[in-house]
PDB file of C-alpha atoms in Angstrom:
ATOM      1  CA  UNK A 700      -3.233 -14.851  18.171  1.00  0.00           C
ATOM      2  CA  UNK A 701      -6.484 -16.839  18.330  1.00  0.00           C
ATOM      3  CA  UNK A 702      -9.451 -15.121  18.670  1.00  0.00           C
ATOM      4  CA  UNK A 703     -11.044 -17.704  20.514  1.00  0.00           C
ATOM      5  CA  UNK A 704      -9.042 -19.614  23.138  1.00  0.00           C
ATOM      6  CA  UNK A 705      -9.736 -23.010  24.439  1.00  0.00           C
ATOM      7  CA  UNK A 706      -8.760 -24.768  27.539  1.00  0.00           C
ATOM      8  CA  UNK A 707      -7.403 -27.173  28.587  1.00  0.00           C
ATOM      9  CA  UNK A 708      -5.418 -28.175  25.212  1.00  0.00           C
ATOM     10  CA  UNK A 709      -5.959 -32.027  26.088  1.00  0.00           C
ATOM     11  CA  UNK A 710      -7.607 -33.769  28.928  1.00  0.00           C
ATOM     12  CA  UNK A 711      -7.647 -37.615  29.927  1.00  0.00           C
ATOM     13  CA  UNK A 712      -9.659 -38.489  31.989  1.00  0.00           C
ATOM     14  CA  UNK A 713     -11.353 -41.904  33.467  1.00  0.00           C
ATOM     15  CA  UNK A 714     -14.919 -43.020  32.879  1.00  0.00           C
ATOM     16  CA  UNK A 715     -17.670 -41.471  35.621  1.00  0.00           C
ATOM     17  CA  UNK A 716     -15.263 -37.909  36.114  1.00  0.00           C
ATOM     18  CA  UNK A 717     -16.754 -34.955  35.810  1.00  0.00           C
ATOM     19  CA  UNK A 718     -14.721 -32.203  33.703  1.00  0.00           C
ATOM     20  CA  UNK A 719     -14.916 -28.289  32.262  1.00  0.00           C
ATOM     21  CA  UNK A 720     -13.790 -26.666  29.361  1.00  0.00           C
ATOM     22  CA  UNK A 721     -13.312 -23.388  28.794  1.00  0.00           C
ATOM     23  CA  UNK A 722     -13.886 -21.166  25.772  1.00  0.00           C
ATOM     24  CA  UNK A 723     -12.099 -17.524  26.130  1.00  0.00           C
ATOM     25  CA  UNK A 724     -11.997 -14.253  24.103  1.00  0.00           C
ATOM     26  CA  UNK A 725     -11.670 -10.322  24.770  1.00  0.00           C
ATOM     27  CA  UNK A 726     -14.600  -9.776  21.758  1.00  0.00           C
ATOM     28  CA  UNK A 727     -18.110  -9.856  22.224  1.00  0.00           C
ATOM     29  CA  UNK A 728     -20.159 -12.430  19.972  1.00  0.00           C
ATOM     30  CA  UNK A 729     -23.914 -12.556  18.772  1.00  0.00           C
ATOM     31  CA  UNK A 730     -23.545 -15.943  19.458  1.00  0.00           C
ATOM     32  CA  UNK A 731     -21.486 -18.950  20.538  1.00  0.00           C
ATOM     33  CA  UNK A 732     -21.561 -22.594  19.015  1.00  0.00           C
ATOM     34  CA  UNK A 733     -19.944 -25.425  20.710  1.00  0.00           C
ATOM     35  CA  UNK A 734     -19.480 -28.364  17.921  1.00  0.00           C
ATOM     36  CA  UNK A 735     -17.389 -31.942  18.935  1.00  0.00           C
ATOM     37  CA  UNK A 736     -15.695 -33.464  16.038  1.00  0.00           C
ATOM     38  CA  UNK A 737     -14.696 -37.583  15.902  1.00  0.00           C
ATOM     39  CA  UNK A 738     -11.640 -38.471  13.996  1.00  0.00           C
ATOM     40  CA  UNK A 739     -12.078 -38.811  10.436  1.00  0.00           C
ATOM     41  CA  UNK A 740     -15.556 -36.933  10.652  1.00  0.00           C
ATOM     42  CA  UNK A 741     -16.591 -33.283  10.460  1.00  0.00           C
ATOM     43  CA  UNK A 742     -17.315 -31.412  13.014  1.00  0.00           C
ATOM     44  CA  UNK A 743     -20.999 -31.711  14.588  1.00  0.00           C
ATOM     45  CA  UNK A 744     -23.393 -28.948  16.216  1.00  0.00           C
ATOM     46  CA  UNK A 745     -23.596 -29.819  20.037  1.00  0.00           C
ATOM     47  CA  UNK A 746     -25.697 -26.465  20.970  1.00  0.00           C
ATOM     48  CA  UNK A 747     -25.937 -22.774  20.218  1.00  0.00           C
ATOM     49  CA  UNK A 748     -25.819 -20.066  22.928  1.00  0.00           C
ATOM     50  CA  UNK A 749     -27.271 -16.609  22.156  1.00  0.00           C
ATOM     51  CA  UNK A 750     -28.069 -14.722  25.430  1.00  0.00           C
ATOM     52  CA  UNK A 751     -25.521 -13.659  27.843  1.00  0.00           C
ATOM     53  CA  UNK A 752     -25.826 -15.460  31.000  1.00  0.00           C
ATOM     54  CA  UNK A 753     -28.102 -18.614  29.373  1.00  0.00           C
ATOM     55  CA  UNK A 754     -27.447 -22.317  29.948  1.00  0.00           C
ATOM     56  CA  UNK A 755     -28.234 -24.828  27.863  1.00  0.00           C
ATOM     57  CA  UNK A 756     -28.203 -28.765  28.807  1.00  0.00           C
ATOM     58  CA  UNK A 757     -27.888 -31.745  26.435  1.00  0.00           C
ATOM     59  CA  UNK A 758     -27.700 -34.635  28.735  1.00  0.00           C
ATOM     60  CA  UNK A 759     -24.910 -35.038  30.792  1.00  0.00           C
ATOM     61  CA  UNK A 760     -23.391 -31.676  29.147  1.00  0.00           C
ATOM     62  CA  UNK A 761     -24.176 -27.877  30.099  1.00  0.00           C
ATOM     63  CA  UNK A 762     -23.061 -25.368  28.474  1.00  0.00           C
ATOM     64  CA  UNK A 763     -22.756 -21.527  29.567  1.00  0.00           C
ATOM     65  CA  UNK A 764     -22.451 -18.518  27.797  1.00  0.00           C
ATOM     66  CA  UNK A 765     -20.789 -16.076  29.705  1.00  0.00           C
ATOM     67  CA  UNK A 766     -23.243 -12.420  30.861  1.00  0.00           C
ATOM     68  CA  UNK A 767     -20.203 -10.264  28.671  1.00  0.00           C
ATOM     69  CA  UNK A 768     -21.357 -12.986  25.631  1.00  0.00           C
ATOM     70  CA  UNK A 769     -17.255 -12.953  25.751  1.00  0.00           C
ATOM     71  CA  UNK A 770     -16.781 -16.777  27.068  1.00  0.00           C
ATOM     72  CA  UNK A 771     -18.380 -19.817  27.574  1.00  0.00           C
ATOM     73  CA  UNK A 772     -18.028 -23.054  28.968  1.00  0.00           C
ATOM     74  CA  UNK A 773     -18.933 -27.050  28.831  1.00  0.00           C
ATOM     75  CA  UNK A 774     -19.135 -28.806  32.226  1.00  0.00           C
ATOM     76  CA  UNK A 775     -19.523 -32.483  31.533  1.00  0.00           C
ATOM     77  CA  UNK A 776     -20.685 -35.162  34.452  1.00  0.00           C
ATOM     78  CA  UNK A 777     -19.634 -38.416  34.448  1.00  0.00           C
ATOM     79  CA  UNK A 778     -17.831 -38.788  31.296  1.00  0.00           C
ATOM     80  CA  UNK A 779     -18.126 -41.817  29.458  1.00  0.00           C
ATOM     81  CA  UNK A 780     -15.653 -43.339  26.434  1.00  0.00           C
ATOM     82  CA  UNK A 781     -18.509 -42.447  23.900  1.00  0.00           C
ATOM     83  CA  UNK A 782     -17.638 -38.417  24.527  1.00  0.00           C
ATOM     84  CA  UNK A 783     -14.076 -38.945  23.861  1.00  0.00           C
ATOM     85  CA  UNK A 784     -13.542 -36.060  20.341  1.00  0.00           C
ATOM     86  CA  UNK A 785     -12.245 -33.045  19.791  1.00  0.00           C
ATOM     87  CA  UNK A 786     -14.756 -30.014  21.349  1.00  0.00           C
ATOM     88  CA  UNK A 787     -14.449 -26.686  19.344  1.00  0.00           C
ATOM     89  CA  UNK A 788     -16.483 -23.760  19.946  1.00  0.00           C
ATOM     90  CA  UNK A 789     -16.950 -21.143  17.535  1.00  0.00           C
ATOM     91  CA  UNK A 790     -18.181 -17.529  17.867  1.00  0.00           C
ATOM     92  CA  UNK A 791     -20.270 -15.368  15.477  1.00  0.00           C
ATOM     93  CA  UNK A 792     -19.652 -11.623  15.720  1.00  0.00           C
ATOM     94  CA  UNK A 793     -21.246 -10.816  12.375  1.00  0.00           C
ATOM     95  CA  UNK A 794     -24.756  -9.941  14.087  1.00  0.00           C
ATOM     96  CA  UNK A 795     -26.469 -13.273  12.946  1.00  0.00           C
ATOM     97  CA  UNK A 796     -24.715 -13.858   9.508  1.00  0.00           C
ATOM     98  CA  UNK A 797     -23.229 -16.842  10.751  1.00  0.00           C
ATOM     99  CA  UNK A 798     -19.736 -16.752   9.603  1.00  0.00           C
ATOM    100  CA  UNK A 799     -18.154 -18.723  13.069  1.00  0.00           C
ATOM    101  CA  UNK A 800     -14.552 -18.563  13.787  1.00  0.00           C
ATOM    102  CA  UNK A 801     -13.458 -21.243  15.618  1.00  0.00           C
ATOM    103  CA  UNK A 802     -10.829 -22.265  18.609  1.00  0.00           C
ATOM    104  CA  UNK A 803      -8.443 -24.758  18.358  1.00  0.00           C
ATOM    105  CA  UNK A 804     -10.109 -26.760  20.415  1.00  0.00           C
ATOM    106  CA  UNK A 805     -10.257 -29.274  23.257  1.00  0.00           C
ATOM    107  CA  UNK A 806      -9.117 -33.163  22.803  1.00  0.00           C
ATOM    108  CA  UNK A 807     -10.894 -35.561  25.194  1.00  0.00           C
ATOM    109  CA  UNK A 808      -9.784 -38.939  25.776  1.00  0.00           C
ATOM    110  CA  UNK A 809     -12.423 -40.958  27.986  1.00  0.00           C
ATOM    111  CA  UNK A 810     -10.701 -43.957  29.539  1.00  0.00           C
ATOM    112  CA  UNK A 811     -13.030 -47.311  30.649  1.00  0.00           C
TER     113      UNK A 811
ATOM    114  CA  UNK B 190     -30.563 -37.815   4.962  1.00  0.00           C
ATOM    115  CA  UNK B 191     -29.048 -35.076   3.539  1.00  0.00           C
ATOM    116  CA  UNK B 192     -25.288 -34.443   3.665  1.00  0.00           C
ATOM    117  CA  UNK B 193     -22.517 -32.479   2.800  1.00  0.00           C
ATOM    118  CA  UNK B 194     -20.400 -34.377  -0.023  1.00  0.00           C
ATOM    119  CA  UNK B 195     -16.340 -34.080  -0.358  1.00  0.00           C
ATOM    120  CA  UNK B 196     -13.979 -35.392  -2.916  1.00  0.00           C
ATOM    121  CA  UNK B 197     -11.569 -36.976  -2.713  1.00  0.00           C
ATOM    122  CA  UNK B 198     -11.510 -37.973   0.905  1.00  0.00           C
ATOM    123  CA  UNK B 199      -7.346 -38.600   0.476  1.00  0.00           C
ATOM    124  CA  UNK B 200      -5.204 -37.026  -1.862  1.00  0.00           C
ATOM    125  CA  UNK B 201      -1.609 -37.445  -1.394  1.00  0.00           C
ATOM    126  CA  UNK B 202       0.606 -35.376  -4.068  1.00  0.00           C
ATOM    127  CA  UNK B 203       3.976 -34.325  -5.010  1.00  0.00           C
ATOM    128  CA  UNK B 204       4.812 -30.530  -4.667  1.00  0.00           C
ATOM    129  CA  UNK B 205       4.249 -28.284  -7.525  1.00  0.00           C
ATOM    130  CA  UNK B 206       1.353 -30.312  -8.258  1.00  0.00           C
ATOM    131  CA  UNK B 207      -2.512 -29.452  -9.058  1.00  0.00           C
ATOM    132  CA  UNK B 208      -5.061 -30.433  -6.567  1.00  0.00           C
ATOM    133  CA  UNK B 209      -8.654 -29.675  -7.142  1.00  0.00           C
ATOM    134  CA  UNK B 210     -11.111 -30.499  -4.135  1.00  0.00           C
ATOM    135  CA  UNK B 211     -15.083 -30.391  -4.660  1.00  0.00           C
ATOM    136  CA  UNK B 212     -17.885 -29.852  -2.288  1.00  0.00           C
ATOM    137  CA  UNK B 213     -21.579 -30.666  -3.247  1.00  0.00           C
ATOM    138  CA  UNK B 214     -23.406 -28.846  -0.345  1.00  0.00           C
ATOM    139  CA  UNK B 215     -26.421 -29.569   0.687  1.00  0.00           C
ATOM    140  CA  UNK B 216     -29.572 -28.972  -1.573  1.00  0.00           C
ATOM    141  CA  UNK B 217     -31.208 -25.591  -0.316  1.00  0.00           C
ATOM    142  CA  UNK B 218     -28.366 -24.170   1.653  1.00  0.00           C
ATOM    143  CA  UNK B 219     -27.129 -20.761   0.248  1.00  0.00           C
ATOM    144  CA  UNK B 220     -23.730 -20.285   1.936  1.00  0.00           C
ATOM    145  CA  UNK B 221     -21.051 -22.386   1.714  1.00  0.00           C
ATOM    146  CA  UNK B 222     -17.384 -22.334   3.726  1.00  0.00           C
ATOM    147  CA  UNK B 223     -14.400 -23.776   2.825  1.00  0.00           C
ATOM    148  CA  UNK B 224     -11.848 -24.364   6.205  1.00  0.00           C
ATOM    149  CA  UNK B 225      -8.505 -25.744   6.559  1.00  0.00           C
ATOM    150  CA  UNK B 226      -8.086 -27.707   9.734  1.00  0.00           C
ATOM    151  CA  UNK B 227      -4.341 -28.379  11.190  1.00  0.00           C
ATOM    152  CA  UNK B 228      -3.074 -29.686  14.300  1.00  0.00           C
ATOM    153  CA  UNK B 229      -0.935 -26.318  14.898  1.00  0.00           C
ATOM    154  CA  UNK B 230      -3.661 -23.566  13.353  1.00  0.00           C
ATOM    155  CA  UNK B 231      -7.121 -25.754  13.927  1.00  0.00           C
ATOM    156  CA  UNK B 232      -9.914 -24.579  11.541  1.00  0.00           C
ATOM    157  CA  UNK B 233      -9.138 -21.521   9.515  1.00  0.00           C
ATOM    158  CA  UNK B 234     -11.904 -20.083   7.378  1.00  0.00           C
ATOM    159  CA  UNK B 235     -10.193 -19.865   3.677  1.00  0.00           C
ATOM    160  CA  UNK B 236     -13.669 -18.663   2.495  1.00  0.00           C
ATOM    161  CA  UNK B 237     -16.859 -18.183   1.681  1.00  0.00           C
ATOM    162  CA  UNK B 238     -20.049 -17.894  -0.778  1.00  0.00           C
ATOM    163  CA  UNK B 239     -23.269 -17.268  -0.334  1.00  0.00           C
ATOM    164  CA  UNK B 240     -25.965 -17.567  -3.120  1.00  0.00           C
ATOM    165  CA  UNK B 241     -22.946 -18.738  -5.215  1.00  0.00           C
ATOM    166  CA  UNK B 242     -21.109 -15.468  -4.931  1.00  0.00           C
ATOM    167  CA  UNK B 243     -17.644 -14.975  -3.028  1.00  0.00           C
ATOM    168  CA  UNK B 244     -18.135 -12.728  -0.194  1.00  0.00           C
ATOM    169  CA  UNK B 245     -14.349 -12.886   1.667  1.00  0.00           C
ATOM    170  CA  UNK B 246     -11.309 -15.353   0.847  1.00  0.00           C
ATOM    171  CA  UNK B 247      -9.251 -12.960   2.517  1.00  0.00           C
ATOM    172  CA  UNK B 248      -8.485 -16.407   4.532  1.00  0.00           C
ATOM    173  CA  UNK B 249      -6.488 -18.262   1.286  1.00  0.00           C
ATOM    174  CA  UNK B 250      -3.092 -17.163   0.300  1.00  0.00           C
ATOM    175  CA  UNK B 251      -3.457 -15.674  -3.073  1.00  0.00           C
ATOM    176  CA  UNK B 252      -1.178 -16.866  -5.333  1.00  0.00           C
ATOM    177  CA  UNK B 253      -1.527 -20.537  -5.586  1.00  0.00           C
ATOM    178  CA  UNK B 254      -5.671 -20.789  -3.869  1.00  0.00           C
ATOM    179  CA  UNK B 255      -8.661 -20.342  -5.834  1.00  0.00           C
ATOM    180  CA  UNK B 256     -12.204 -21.084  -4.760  1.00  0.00           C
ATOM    181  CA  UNK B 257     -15.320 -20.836  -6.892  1.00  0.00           C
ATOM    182  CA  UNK B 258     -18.753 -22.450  -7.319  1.00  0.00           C
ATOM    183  CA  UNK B 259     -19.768 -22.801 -10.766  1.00  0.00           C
ATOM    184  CA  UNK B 260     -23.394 -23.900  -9.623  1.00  0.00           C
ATOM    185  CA  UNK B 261     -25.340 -24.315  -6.606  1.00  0.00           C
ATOM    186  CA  UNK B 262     -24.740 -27.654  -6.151  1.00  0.00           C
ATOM    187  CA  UNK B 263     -20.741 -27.604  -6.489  1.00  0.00           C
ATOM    188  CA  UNK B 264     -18.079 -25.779  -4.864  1.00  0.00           C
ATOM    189  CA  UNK B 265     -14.163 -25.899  -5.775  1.00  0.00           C
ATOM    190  CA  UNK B 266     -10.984 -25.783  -4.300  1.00  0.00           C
ATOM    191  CA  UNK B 267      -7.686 -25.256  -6.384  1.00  0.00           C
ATOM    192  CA  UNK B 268      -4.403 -25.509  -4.961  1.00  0.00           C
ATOM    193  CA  UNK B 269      -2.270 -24.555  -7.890  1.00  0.00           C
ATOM    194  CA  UNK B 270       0.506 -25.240  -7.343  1.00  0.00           C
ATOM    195  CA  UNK B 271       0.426 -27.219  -3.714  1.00  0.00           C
ATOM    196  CA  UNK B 272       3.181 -27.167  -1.408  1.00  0.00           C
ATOM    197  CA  UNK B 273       3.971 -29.394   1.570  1.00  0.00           C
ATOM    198  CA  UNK B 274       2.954 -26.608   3.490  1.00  0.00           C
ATOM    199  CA  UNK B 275      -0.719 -27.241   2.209  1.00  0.00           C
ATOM    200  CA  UNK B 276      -0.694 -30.677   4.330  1.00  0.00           C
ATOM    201  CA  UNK B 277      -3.979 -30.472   6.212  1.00  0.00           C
ATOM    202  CA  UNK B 278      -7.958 -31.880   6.106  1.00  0.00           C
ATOM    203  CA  UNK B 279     -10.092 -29.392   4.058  1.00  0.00           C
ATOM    204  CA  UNK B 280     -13.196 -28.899   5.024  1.00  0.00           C
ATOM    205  CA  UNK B 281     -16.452 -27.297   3.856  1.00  0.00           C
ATOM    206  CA  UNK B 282     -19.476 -26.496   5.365  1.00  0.00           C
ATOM    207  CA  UNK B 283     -23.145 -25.386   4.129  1.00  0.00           C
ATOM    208  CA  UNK B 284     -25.328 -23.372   5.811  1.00  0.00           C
ATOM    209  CA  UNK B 285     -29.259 -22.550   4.852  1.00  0.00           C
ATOM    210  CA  UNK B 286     -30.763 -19.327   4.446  1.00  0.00           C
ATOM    211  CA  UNK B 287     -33.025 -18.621   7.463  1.00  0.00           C
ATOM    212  CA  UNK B 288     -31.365 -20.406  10.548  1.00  0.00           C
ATOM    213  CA  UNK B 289     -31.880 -20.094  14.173  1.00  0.00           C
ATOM    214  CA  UNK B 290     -29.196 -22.180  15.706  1.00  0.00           C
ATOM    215  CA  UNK B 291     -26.257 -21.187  13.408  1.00  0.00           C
ATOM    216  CA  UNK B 292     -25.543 -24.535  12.786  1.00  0.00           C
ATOM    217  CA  UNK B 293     -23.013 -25.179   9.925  1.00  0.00           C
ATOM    218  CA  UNK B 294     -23.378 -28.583   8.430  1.00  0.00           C
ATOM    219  CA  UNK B 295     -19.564 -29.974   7.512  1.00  0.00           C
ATOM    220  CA  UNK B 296     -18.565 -32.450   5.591  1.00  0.00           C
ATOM    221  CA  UNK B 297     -16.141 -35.588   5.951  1.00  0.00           C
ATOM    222  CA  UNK B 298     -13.426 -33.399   4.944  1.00  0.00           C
ATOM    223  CA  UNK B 299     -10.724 -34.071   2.216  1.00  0.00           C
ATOM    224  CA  UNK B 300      -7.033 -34.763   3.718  1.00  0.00           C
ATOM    225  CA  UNK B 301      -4.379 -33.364   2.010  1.00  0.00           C
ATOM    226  CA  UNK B 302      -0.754 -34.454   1.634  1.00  0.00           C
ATOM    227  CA  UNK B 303       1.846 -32.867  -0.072  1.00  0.00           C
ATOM    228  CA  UNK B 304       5.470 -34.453  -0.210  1.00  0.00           C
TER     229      UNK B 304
END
């Protein structure tokens, strides 16, 4: 079983839709990362979420960490081709050690 | 612009072979990962140093993984011997000492076949 479960699986959608993904678990983290990965590439930080409750925006993405610190999720509004990846989110539950376990993760395709 | 470095980017092998994958993390960062990233597992944490030393690799299957880091500035991965099984994009990851966001700085990744 993953500790970290991600939803949907996959998700294609057209340009200018707004979507959410969800990041679910029955543990508690310090903290929650949310990384998207290209193909071919490594995966890249998007944002970090520390306090229950908080949201973060980076643009057209917000992200919420959930008040348990058990969840979180990444609402995206209007979704263009350039956010098409794969969205992983990754928990810490080492009390700021930083050793992330991650979901499986989210693949978004972005039509035009 | 300082990166993680992975060789080889592609390695395609026979079964019972020797494959050897090295990770030159970036200058200053004291822990280093090593994941394996599949379609059917995603990223699994094999392990992990920091300050050179092995602190869990309770993540790699024994008998045929190894991980070590010689120096600061390398990091090894020995699949000895591979097994189609073993198919999959290897990453690692650096991470500095003091850190606020977490963030884990990964590589291109080294992909993996076994026939």
């Amino acid at each position: 079983t993953q500790l970290l479960e991600q939803s949907p699986q996959f998700l294609s959608i057209q340009e200018g839709e707004n979507l959410t993904v969800y990041c679910n678990s029955s543990s508690v983290f310090s903290s929650l990362q949310w990384y998207r990965q290209e193909p071919g590439e490594g995966p890249v930080l998007l944002v970090t979420v520390v306090t229950g409750g908080e949201v973060k925006k980076l643009k057209r993405l917000t992200f919420q960490f959930g008040d348990a610190r058990k969840d979180s999720s990444l609402h995206i509004t209007a979704a263009q081709p350039g956010d098409t990846g794969l969205y992983l989110c990754a928990g810490d539950r080492s009390g700021g050690s930083y050793i992330p376990t991650f979901g499986r993760g989210t693949s978004l395709i972005v039509h035009p | 612009d300082a990166r993680v470095t992975q060789t080889p980017r592609h390695k395609v092998t026979e079964m019972g072979q020797e494959v050897t994958m090295r990770c030159q993390p970036i200058l200053g960062h004291n822990t280093v990962f090593w994941y394996r990233q599949t379609m059917m597992q995603g990223l699994e944490l094999l392990a992990y140093f920091r300050n050179r030393a092995p602190l869990d690799d309770s993540g790699m299957p024994k008998d045929r993984f190894s991980a070590e880091m010689p120096d600061a500035t390398l990091a090894t991965l020995k699949i000895q011997p591979s097994e189609p099984r073993d198919s999959a994009v290897y990453f690692c990851a650096s991470l500095p000492g003091r850190t606020i966001t977490g963030e884990l700085f990964f590589g291109e990744g080294s992909r993996l076949t076994v026939l």
